[in-house]
Short mmCIF file of C-alpha atoms in Angstrom, two decimals:
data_model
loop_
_atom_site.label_atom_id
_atom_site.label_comp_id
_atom_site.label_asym_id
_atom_site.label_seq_id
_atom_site.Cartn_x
_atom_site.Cartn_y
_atom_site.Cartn_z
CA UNK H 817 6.98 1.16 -38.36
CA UNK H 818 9.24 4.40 -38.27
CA UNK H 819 10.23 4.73 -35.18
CA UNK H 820 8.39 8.24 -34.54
CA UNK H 821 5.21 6.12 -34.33
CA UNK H 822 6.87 3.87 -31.88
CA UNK H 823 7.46 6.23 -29.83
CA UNK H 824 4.02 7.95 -30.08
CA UNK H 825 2.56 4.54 -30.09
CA UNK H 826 4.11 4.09 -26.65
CA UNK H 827 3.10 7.99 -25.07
CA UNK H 828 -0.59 6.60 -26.63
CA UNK H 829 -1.10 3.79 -24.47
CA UNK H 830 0.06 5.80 -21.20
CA UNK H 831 -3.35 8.24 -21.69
CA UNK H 832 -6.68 8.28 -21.69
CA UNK H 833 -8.56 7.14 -24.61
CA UNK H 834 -10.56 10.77 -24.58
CA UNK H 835 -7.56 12.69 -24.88
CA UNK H 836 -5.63 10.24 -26.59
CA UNK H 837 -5.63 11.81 -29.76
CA UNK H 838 -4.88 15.41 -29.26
CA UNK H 839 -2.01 14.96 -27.11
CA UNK H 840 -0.43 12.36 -30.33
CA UNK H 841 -1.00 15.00 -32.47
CA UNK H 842 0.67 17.68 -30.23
CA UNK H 843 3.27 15.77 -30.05
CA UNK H 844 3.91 14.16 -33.49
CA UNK H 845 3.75 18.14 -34.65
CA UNK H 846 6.38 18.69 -31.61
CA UNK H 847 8.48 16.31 -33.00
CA UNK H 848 8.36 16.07 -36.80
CA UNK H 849 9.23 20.44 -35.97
CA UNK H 850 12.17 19.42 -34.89
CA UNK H 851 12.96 17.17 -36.98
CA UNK H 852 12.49 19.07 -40.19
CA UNK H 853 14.64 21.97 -38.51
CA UNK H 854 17.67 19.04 -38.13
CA UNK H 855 17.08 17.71 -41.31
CA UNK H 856 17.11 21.74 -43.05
CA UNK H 857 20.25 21.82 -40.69
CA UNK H 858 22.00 18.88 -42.30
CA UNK H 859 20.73 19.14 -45.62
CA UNK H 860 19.94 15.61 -45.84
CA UNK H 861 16.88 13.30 -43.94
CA UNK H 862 17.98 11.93 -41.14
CA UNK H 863 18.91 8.22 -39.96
CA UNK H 864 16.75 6.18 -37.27
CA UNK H 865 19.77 6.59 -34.66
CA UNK H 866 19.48 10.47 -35.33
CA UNK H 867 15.72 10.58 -35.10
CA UNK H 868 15.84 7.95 -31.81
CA UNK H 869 18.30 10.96 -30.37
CA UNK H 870 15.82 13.67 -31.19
CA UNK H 871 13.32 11.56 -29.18
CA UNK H 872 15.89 11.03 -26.46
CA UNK H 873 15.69 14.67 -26.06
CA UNK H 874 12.21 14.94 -25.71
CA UNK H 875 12.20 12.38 -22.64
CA UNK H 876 11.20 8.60 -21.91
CA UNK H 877 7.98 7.77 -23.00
CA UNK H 878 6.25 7.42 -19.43
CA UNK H 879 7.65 10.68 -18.45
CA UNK H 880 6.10 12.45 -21.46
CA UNK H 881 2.79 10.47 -20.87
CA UNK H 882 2.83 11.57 -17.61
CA UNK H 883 2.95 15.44 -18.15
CA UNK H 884 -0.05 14.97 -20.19
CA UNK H 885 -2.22 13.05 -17.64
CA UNK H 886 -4.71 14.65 -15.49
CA UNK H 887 -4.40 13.45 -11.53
CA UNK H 888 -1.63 13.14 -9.09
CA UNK H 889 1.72 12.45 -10.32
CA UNK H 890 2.69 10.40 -6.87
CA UNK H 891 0.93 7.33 -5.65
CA UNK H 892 0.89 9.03 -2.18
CA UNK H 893 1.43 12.68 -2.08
CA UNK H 894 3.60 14.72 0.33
CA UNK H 895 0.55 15.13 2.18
CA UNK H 896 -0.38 11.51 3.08
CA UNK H 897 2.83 10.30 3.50
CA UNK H 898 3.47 11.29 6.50
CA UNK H 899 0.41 9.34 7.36
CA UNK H 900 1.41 6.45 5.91
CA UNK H 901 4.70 6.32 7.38
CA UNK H 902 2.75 5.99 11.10
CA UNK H 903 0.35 3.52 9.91
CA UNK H 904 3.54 1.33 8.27
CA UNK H 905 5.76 1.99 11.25
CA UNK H 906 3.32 0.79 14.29
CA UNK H 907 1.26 -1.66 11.59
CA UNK H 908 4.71 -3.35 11.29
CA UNK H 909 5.60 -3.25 15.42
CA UNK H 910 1.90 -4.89 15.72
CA UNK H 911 2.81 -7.58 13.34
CA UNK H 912 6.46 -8.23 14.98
CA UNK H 913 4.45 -8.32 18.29
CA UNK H 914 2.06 -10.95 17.32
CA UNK H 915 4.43 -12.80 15.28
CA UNK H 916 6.89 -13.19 18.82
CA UNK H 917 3.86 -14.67 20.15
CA UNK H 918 3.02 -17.35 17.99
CA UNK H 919 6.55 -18.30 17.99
CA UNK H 920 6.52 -18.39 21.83
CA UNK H 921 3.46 -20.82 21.35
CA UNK H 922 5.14 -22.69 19.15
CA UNK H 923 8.21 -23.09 20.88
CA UNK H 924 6.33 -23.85 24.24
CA UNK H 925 4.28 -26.22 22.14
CA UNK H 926 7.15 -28.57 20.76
CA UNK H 927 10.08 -27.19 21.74
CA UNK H 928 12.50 -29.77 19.73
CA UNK H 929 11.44 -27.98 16.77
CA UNK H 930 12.92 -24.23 17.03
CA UNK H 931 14.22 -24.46 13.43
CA UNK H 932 11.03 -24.88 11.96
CA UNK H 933 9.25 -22.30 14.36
CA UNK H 934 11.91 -19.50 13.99
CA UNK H 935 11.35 -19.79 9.83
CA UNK H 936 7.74 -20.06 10.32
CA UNK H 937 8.11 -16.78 12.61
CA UNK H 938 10.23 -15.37 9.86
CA UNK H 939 7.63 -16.02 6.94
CA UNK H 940 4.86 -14.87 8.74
CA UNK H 941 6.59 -11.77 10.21
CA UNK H 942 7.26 -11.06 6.03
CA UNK H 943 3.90 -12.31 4.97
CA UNK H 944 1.46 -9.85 7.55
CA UNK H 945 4.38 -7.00 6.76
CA UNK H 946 3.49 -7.14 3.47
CA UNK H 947 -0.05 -7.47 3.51
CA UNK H 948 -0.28 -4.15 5.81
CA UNK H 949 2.24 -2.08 3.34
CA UNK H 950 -0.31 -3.33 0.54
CA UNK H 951 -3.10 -2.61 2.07
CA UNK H 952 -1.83 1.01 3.20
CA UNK H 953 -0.81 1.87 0.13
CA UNK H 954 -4.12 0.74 -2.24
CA UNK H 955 -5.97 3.52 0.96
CA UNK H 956 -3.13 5.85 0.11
CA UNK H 957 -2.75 5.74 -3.19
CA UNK H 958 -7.25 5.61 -3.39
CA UNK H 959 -7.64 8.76 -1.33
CA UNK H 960 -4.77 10.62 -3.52
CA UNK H 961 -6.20 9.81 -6.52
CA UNK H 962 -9.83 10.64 -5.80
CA UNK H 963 -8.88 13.70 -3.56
CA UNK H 964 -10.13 12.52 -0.42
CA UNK H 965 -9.58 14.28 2.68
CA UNK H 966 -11.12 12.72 6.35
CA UNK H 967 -11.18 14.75 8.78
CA UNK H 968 -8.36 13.18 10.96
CA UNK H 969 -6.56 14.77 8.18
CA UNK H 970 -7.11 18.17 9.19
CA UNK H 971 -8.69 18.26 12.64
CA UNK H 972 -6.89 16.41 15.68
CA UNK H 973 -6.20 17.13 19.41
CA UNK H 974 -3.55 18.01 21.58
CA UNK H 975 -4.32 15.73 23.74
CA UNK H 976 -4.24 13.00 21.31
CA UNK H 977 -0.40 13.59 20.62
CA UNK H 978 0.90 10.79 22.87
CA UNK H 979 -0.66 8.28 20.98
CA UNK H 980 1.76 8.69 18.16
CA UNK H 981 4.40 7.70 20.18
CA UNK H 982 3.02 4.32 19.85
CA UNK H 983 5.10 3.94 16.87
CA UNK H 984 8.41 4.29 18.45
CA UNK H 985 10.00 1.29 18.52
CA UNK H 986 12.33 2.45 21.32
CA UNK H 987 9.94 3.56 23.61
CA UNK H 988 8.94 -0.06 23.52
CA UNK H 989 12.24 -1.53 24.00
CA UNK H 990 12.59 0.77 26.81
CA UNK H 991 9.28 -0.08 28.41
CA UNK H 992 10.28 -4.10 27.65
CA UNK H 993 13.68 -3.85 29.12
CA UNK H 994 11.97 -2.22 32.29
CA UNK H 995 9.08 -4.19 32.52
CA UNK H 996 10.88 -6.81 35.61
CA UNK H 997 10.61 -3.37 37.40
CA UNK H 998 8.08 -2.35 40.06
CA UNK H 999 5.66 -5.18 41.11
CA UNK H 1000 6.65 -7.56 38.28
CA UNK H 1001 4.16 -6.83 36.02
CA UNK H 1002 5.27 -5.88 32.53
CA UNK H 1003 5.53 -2.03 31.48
CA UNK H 1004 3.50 -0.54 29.01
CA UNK H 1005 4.67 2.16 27.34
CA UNK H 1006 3.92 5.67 28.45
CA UNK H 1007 1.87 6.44 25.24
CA UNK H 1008 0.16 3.56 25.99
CA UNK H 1009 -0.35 4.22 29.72
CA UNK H 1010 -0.81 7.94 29.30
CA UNK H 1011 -3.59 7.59 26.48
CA UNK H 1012 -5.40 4.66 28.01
CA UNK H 1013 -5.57 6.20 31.33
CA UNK H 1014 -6.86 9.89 30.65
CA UNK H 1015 -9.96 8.27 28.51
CA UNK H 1016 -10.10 5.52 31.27
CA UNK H 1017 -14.22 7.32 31.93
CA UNK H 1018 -14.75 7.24 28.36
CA UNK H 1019 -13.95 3.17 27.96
CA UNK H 1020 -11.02 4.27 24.89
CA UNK H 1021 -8.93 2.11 26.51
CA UNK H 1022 -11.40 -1.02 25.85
CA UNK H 1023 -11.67 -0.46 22.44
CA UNK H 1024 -8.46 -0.16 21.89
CA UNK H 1025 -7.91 -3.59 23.08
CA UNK H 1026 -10.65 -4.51 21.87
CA UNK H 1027 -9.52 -3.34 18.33
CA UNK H 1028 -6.69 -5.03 18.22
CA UNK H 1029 -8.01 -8.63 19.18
CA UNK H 1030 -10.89 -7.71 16.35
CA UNK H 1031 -8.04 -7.33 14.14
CA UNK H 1032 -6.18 -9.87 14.84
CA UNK H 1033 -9.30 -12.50 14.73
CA UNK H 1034 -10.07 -11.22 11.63
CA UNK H 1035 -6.96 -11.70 9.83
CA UNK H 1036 -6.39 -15.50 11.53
CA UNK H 1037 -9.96 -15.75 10.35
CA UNK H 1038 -9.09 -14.84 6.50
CA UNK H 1039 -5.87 -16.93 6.64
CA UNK H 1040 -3.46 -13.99 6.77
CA UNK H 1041 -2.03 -15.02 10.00
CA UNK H 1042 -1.69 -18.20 10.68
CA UNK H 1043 -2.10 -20.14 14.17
CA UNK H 1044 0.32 -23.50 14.85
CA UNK H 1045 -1.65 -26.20 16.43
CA UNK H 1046 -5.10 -26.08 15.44
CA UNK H 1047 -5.48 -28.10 12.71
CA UNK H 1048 -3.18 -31.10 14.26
CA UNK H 1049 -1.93 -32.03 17.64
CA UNK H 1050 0.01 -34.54 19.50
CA UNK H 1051 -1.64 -37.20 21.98
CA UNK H 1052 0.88 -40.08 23.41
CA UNK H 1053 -0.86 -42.81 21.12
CA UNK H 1054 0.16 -40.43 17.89
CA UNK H 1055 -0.85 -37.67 16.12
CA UNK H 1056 -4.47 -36.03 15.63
CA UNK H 1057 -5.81 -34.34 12.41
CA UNK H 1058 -8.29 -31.74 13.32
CA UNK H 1059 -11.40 -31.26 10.52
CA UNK H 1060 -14.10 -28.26 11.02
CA UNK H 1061 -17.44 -29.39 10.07
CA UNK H 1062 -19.76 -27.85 7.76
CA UNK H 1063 -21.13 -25.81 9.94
CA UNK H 1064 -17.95 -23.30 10.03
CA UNK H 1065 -17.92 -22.90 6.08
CA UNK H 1066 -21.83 -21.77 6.05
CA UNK H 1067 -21.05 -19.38 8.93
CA UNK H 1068 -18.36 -18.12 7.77
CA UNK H 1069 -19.32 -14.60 6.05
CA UNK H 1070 -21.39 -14.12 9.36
CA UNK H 1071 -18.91 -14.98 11.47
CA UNK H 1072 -16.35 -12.37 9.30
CA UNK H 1073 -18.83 -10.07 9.25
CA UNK H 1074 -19.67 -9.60 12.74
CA UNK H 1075 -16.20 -9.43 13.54
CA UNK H 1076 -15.20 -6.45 11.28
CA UNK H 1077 -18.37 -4.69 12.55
CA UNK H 1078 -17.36 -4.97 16.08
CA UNK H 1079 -13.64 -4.15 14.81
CA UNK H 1080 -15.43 -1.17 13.55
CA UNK H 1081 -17.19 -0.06 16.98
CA UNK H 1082 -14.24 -0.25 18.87
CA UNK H 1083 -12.26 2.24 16.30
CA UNK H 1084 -15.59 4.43 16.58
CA UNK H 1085 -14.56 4.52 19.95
CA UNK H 1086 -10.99 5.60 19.54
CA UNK H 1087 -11.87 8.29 16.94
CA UNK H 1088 -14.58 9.79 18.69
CA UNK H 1089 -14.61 8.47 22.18
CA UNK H 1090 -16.62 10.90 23.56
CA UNK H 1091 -19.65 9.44 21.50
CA UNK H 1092 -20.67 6.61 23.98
CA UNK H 1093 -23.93 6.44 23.61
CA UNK H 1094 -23.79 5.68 20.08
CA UNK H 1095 -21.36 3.12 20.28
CA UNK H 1096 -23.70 1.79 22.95
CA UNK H 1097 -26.42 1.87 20.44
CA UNK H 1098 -24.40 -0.34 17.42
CA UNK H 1099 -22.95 -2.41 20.00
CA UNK H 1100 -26.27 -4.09 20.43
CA UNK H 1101 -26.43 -5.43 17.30
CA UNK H 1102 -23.08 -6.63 17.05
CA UNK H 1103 -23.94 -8.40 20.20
CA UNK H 1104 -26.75 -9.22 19.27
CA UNK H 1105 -25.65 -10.74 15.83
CA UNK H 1106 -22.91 -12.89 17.91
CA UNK H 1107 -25.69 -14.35 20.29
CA UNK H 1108 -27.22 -15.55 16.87
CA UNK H 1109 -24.06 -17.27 15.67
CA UNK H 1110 -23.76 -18.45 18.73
CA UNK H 1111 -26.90 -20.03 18.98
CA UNK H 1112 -26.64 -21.67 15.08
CA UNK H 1113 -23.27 -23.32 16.59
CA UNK H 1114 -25.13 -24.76 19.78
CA UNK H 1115 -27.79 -26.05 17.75
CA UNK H 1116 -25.62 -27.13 14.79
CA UNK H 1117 -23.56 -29.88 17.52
CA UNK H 1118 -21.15 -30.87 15.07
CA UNK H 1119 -18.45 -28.15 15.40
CA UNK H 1120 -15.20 -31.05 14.50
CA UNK H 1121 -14.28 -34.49 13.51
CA UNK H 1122 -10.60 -35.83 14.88
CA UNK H 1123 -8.80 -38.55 13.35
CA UNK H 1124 -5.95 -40.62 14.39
CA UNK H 1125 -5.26 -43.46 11.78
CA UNK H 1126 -8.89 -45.85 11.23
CA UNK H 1127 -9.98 -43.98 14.69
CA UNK H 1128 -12.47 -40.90 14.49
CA UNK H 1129 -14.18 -39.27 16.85
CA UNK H 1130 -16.30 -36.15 16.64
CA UNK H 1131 -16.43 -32.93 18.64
CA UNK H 1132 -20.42 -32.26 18.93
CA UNK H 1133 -22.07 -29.79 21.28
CA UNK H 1134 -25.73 -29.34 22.76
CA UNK H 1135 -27.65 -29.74 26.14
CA UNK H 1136 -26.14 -32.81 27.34
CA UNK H 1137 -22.72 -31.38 27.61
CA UNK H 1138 -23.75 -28.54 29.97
CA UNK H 1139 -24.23 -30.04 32.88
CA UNK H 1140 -21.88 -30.58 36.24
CA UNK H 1141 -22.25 -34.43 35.25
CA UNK H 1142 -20.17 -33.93 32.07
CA UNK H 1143 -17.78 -31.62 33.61
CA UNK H 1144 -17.01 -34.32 36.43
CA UNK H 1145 -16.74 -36.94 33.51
CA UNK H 1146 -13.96 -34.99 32.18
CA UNK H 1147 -11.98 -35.47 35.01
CA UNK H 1148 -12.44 -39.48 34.39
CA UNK H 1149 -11.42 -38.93 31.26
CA UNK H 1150 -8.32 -41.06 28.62
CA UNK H 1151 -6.25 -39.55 26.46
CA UNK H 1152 -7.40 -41.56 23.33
CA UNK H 1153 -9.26 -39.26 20.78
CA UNK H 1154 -12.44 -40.34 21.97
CA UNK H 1155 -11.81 -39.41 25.58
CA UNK H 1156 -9.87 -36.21 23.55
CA UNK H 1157 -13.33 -35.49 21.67
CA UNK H 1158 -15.81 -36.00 24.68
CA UNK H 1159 -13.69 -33.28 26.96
CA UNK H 1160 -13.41 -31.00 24.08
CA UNK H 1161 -17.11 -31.25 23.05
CA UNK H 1162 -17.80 -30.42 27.06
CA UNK H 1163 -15.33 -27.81 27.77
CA UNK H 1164 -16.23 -26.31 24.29
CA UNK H 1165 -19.98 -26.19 24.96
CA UNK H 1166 -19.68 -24.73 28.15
CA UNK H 1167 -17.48 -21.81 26.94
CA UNK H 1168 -20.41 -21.66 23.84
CA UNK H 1169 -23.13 -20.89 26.63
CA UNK H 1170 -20.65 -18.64 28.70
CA UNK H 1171 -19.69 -16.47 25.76
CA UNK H 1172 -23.97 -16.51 25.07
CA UNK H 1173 -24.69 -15.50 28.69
CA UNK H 1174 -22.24 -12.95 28.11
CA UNK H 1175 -23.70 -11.21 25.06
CA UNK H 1176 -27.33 -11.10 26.59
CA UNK H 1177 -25.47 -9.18 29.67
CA UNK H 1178 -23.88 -6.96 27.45
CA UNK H 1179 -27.20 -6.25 25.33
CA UNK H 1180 -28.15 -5.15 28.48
CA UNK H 1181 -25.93 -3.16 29.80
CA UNK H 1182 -25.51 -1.29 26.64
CA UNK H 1183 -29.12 -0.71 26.92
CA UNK H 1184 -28.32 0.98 30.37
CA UNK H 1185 -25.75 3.13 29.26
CA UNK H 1186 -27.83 4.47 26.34
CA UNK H 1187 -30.45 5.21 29.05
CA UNK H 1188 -28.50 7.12 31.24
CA UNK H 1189 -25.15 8.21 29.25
CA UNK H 1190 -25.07 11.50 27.02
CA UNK H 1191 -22.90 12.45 23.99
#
């Protein structure tokens, strides 16, 4: 093939089949012009190498393409950017954050291997950093391409301003290197302090919080980040291989989706947090939709199996673990992995019921504040 229609072959692929043709044709005219004006120039036809320069001149294929297409030329305009560079820069301080901590877990939790947990640290610290540039980017480069424009993008508050400070990594070392000031209690940064305490009436605070724990759940519960310690653990007769049962792999697209929706209150709240009565109103189905999980867990009683060589025991809720009888027989308790399952399945039915209790009282007081609360 001459090389012409190589090269126009190439610029082809880069455009849309509907204008495909027209812009080829542009082109080929563009350039066979210019070549008959070299050739008239030379008095002879010219060689591949002088017709590959001729093309040189015109540009790379991709560039020409790209002058042709209709759309943004950038993946994330001048406009988003900025944008992007806060969501990267305190995304990436989030992930650092909770990265330290599982380390410290890890560490605390068998501290002869550091080695292992500081790589481990290392690959998860990479890992969630490149998940959240990813995902920023596919939101960046959507909205640029389709033109859309929230209205965050265009509309914001003064008195929102010291929340961008949040991605300052120095104002967090600062308020980390302070924080064995005062009473002992670790310093938050002022952003943090500042923001959280003027919408203190308007529960902002909370949902931040709250946010980031939804978050967090949500990617341990999609295997982005990854927990040490739950799937194995140590007991002095050996090791322990943890197993879910069923019941977790049929819950789990309720059990994801009730945790994005809440995720999804609790940035309602931060967006508009003078709405409170309507996040009152979706919180009580959220709540609502974790007293049922709740209740399929209670009555499913198998929640895990343990096994430690031929030995296996299984974790199993229901009535006969909330009582004050069980809780006493914990006390009494081994350490072999049937002593392991039988606290477990106590200590892990009463926090079921607690958890329960505590979504019925916060159906209801949700209830209340849509009563008496106004937007």
């Amino acid at each position: 093939m001459d090389v012409i229609e190589r090269y126009l072959e190439a610029v082809a692929a880069q455009l849309s089949t509907e204008d495909r043709e027209d812009i080829v044709a542009e082109l080929r005219d563009l350039i066979l012009s210019r070549v008959e004006a070299r050739e008239e120039e030379l008095g002879r036809a010219l060689t591949d190498d002088e017709k590959e320069a001729i093309l040189h001149e015109i540009g790379h294929p991709l560039v020409v393409a790209a002058r042709y297409r209709k759309g943004p030329d950038s993946l994330i305009g001048p406009e988003l950017f900025p944008y992007w560079l806060f969501g990267a820069k305190a995304g990436l301080i989030v992930v650092a954050g909770l990265q330290l901590l599982v380390l410290m877990l890890r560490v605390v939790g068998d501290p002869t291997d550091f080695g292992q947990a500081i790589a481990q640290g290392f690959h998860g610290f990479f890992t969630g950093a490149l998940t959240l540039l990813g995902a920023l980017t596919l939101a960046g480069a959507i909205m640029e391409h389709y033109g859309l424009k929230p209205a965050w993008l265009t509309k914001w508050r003064v008195g929102d301003l010291p929340a961008y400070g949040l991605a300052d990594p120095a104002k967090w070392g600062a308020a980390m290197s302070s924080s064995g000031q005062g009473k002992g209690k670790p310093a938050r940064p002022p952003e943090v302090r500042n923001w959280a305490g003027r919408l203190e009436g308007r529960e902002a605070s909370e949902a931040l919080w709250s946010l980031i724990a939804g978050t967090v759940f949500v990617l341990w519960w999609i295997g982005v980040l990854h927990v040490p310690g739950l799937s194995q653990f140590g007991l002095r007769s050996g090791e322990v291989a943890v197993t879910a049962a069923p019941i977790w792999s049929a819950l789990f697209a309720p059990i994801l989706a009730w945790a994005v929706a809440g995720t999804a209150v609790d940035a309602l709240g931060l967006i508009q947090p003078q709405a409170a009565r309507l996040r009152a109103f979706l919180k009580i189905p959220v709540s609502m939709g974790g007293l049922w999980i709740g209740w399929r867990l209670f009555e499913a009683r198998h929640w895990f199996t343990l096994t430690q060589g031929d030995q296996v025991a299984r974790v199993e809720g229901g009535p006969t673990n909330v009582s004050f009888e069980a809780l006493r027989a914990v006390n009494d308790a081994g350490r072999g992995v049937f002593d392991t399952a039988m606290t477990l399945s106590t200590v892990l039915s009463w926090v079921l019921v607690v958890m329960m209790l505590a979504l019925v009282l916060d159906i209801m007081r949700q209830m209340w504040r849509m009563a008496t609360l106004r937007d």
